[in-house]
CSV table of C-alpha atoms in Angstrom, one decimal:
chain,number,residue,atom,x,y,z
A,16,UNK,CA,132.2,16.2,34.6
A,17,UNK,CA,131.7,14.3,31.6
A,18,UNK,CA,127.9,14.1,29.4
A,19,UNK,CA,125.8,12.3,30.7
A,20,UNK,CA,125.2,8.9,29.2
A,21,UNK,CA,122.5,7.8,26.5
A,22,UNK,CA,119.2,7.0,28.7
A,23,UNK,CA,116.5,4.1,27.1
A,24,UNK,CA,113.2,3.5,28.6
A,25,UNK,CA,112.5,0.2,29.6
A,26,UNK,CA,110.1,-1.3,32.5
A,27,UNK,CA,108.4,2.0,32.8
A,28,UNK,CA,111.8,3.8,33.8
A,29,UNK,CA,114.7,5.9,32.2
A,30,UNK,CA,117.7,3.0,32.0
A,31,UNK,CA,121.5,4.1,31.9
A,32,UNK,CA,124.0,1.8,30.2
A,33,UNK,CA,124.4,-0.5,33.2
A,34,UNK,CA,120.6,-0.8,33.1
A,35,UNK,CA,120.3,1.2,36.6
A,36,UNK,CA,117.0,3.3,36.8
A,37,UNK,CA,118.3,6.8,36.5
A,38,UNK,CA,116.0,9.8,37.6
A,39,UNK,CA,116.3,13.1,36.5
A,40,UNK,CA,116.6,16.0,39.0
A,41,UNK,CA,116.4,19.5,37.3
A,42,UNK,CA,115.1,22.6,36.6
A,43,UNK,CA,113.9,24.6,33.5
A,44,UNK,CA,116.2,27.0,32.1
A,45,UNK,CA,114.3,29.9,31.0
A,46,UNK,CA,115.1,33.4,33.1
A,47,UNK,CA,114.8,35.6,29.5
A,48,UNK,CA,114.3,32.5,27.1
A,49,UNK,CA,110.5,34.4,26.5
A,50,UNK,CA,111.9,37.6,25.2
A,51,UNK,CA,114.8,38.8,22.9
A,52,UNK,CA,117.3,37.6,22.9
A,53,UNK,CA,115.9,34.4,23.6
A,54,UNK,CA,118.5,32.6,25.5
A,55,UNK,CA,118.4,32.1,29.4
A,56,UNK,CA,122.1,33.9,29.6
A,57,UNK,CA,125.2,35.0,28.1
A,58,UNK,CA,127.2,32.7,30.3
A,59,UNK,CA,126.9,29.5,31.2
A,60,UNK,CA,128.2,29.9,35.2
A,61,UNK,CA,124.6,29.6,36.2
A,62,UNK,CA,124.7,25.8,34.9
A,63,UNK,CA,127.7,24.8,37.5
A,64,UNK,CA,125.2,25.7,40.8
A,65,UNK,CA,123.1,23.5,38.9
A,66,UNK,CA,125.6,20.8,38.7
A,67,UNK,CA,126.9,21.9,42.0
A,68,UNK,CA,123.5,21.4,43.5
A,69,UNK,CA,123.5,18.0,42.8
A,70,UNK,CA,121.0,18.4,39.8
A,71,UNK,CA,121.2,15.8,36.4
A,72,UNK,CA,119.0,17.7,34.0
A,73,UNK,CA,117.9,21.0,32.6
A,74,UNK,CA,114.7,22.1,30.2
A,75,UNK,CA,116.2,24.5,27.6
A,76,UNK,CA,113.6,26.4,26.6
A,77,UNK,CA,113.8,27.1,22.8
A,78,UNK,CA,111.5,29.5,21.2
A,79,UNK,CA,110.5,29.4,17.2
A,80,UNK,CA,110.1,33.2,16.9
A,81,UNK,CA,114.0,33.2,17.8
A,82,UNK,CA,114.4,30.3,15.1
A,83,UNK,CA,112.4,31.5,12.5
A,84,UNK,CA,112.1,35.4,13.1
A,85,UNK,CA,110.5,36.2,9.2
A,86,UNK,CA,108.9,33.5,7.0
A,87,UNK,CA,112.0,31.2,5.3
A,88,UNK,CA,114.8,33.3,7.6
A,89,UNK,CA,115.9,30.7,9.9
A,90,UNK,CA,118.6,32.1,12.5
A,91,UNK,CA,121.6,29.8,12.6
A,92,UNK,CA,123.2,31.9,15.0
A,93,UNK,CA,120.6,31.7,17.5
A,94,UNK,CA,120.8,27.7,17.1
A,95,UNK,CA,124.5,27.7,17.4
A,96,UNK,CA,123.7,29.4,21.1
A,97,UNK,CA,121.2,26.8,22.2
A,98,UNK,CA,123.9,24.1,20.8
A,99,UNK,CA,126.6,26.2,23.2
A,100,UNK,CA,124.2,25.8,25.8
A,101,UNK,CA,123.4,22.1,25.2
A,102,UNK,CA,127.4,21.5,25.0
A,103,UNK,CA,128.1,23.7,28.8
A,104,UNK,CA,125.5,21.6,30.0
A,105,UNK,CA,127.1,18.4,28.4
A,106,UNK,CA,130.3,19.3,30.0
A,107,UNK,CA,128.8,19.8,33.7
A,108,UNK,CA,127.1,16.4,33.7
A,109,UNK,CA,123.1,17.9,32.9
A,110,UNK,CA,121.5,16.3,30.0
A,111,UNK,CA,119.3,18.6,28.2
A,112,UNK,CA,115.4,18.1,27.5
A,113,UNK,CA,114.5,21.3,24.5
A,114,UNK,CA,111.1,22.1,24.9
A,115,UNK,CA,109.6,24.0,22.5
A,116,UNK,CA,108.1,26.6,24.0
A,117,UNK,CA,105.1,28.6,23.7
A,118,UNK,CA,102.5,29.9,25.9
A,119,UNK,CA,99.7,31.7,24.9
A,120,UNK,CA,100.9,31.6,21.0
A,121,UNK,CA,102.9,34.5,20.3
A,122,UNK,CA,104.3,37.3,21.9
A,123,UNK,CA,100.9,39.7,20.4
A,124,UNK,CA,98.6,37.9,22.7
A,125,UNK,CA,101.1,38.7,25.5
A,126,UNK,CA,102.9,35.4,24.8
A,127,UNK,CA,105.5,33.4,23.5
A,128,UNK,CA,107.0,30.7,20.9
A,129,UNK,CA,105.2,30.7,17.5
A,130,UNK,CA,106.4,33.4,15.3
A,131,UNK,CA,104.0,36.6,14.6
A,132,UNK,CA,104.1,36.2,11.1
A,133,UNK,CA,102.4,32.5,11.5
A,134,UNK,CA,99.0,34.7,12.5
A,135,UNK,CA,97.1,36.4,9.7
A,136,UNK,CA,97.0,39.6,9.3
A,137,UNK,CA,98.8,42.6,11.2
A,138,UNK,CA,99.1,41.0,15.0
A,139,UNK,CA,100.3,43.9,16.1
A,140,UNK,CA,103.1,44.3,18.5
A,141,UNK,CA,103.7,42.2,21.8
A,142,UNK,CA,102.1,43.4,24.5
A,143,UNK,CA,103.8,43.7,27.8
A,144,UNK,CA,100.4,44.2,30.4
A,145,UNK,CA,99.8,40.0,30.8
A,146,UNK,CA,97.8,40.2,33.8
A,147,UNK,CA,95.8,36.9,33.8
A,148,UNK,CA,97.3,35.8,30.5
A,149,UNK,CA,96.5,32.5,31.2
A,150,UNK,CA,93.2,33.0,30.9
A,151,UNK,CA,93.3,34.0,27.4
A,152,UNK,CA,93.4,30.3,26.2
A,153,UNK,CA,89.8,30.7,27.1
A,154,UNK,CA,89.1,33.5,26.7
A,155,UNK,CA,90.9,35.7,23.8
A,156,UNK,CA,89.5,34.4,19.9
A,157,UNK,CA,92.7,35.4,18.5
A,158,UNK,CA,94.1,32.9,20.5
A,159,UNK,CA,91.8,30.2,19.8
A,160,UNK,CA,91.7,30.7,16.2
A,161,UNK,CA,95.4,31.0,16.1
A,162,UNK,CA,95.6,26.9,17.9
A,163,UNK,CA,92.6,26.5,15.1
A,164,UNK,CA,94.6,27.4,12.3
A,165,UNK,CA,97.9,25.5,13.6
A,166,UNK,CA,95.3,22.2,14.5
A,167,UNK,CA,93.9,22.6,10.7
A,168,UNK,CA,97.0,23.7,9.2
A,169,UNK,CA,96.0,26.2,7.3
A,170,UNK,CA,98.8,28.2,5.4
A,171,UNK,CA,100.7,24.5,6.0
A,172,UNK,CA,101.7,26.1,9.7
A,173,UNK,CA,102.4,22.7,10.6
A,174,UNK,CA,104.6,21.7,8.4
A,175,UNK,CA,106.5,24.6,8.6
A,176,UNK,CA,106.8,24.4,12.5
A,177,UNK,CA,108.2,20.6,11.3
A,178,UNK,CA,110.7,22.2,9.2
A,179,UNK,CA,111.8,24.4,12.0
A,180,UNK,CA,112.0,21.0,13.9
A,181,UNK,CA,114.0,19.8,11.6
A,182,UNK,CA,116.3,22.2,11.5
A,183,UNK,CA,116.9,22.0,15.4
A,184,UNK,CA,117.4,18.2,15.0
A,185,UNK,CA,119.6,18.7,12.2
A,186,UNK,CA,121.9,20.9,14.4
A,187,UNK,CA,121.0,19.7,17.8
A,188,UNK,CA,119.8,16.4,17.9
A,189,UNK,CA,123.2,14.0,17.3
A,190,UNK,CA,124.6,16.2,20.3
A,191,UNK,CA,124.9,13.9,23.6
A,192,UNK,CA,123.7,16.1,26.1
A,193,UNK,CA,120.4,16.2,24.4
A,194,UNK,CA,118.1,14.1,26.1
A,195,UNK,CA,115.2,14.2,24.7
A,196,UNK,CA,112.6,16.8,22.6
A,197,UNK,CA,109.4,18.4,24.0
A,198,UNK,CA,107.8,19.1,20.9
A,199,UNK,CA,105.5,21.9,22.4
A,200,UNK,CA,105.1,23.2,25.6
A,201,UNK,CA,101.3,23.0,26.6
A,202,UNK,CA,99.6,23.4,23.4
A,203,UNK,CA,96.1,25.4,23.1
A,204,UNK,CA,93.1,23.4,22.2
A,205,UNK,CA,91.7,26.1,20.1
A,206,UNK,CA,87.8,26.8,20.2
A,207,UNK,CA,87.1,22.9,20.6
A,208,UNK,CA,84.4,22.8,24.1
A,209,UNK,CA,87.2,22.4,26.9
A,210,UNK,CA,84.4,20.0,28.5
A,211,UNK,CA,83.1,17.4,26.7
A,212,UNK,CA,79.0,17.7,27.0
């Protein structure tokens, strides 16, 4: 199979070259995505049921812990992976949507995606008993005022989660598989009311 082709939007609808209406059939890639190593698998065999099953998209999760491990350390080896995986799916006929992902923040709230060392202080190490952890968008403060200092950018978080963007683009984005970019996965809100009054 061949990439898929360059998709526009136009009329409300995802457009191929020949300006059919194209719609996407997929799945997220994420199996260990959440955890080191941060990639879904080793080998891309799981991509060919995809393709087998009559599927024309994936969403590769990306995390920016695995980017971005330490402060200024970005690692280009674990980019070159999702670009491996962006090119196997490419070559199988799935284009590729890269979410960003996070849930929860980080992996010390009993998360995932933002990097520890973007929280201040000593987080502490990830926790592994996540019971209910999606409750802790409401209910945890360290996980509010984490979304509260990314929202206010203190520390200029957000323009260094930018930079990490960039750096994925730089690498990722010319690639024709890609798709598209989530920019995050279901961001927190912070300690704004969840209900207006």
């Amino acid at each position: 199979m061949s990439a898929p082709s360059r998709l526009r939007c136009s009329g409300g609808a995802l457009r191929d070259e020949h300006d059919r209406v194209c719609l996407l059939r997929g799945v997220n890639v994420s199996g260990r995505s959440k955890l080191p190593p941060f990639l879904p698998f080793e080998d891309p065999a799981p991509l060919d049921r995809l393709a087998d099953w009559g599927m024309n998209a994936i969403r590769l999760l990306v995390i920016w812990e695995a980017i971005e491990p330490a402060r200024g350390r970005i690692d280009h080896d674990y980019i070159a992976r999702v670009r491996s995986i962006v090119a196997a799916a490419g070559e199988r006929g799935l284009a590729v949507i890269v979410d960003f992902h996070q849930d929860i923040y980080a992996s010390p709230f009993c998360g995932d995606g933002f990097p520890p060392w973007t929280i201040p202080g000593e987080p502490g190490p990830p926790l592994h008993n996540c019971s209910n952890w999606g409750l802790k968008y409401l209910t945890d403060g360290d996980v509010r005022a984490a979304f509260d200092r990314f929202w206010a950018d203190e520390d200029d978080i957000q323009a260094k989660f930018f930079a990490m963007w960039d750096q994925m683009i730089d690498r990722i984005g010319d690639h024709p598989g890609v798709l598209g970019l989530e920019i995050v996965n279901e961001p927190g809100w912070g300690s704004r009311p969840v209900v207006a009054e």
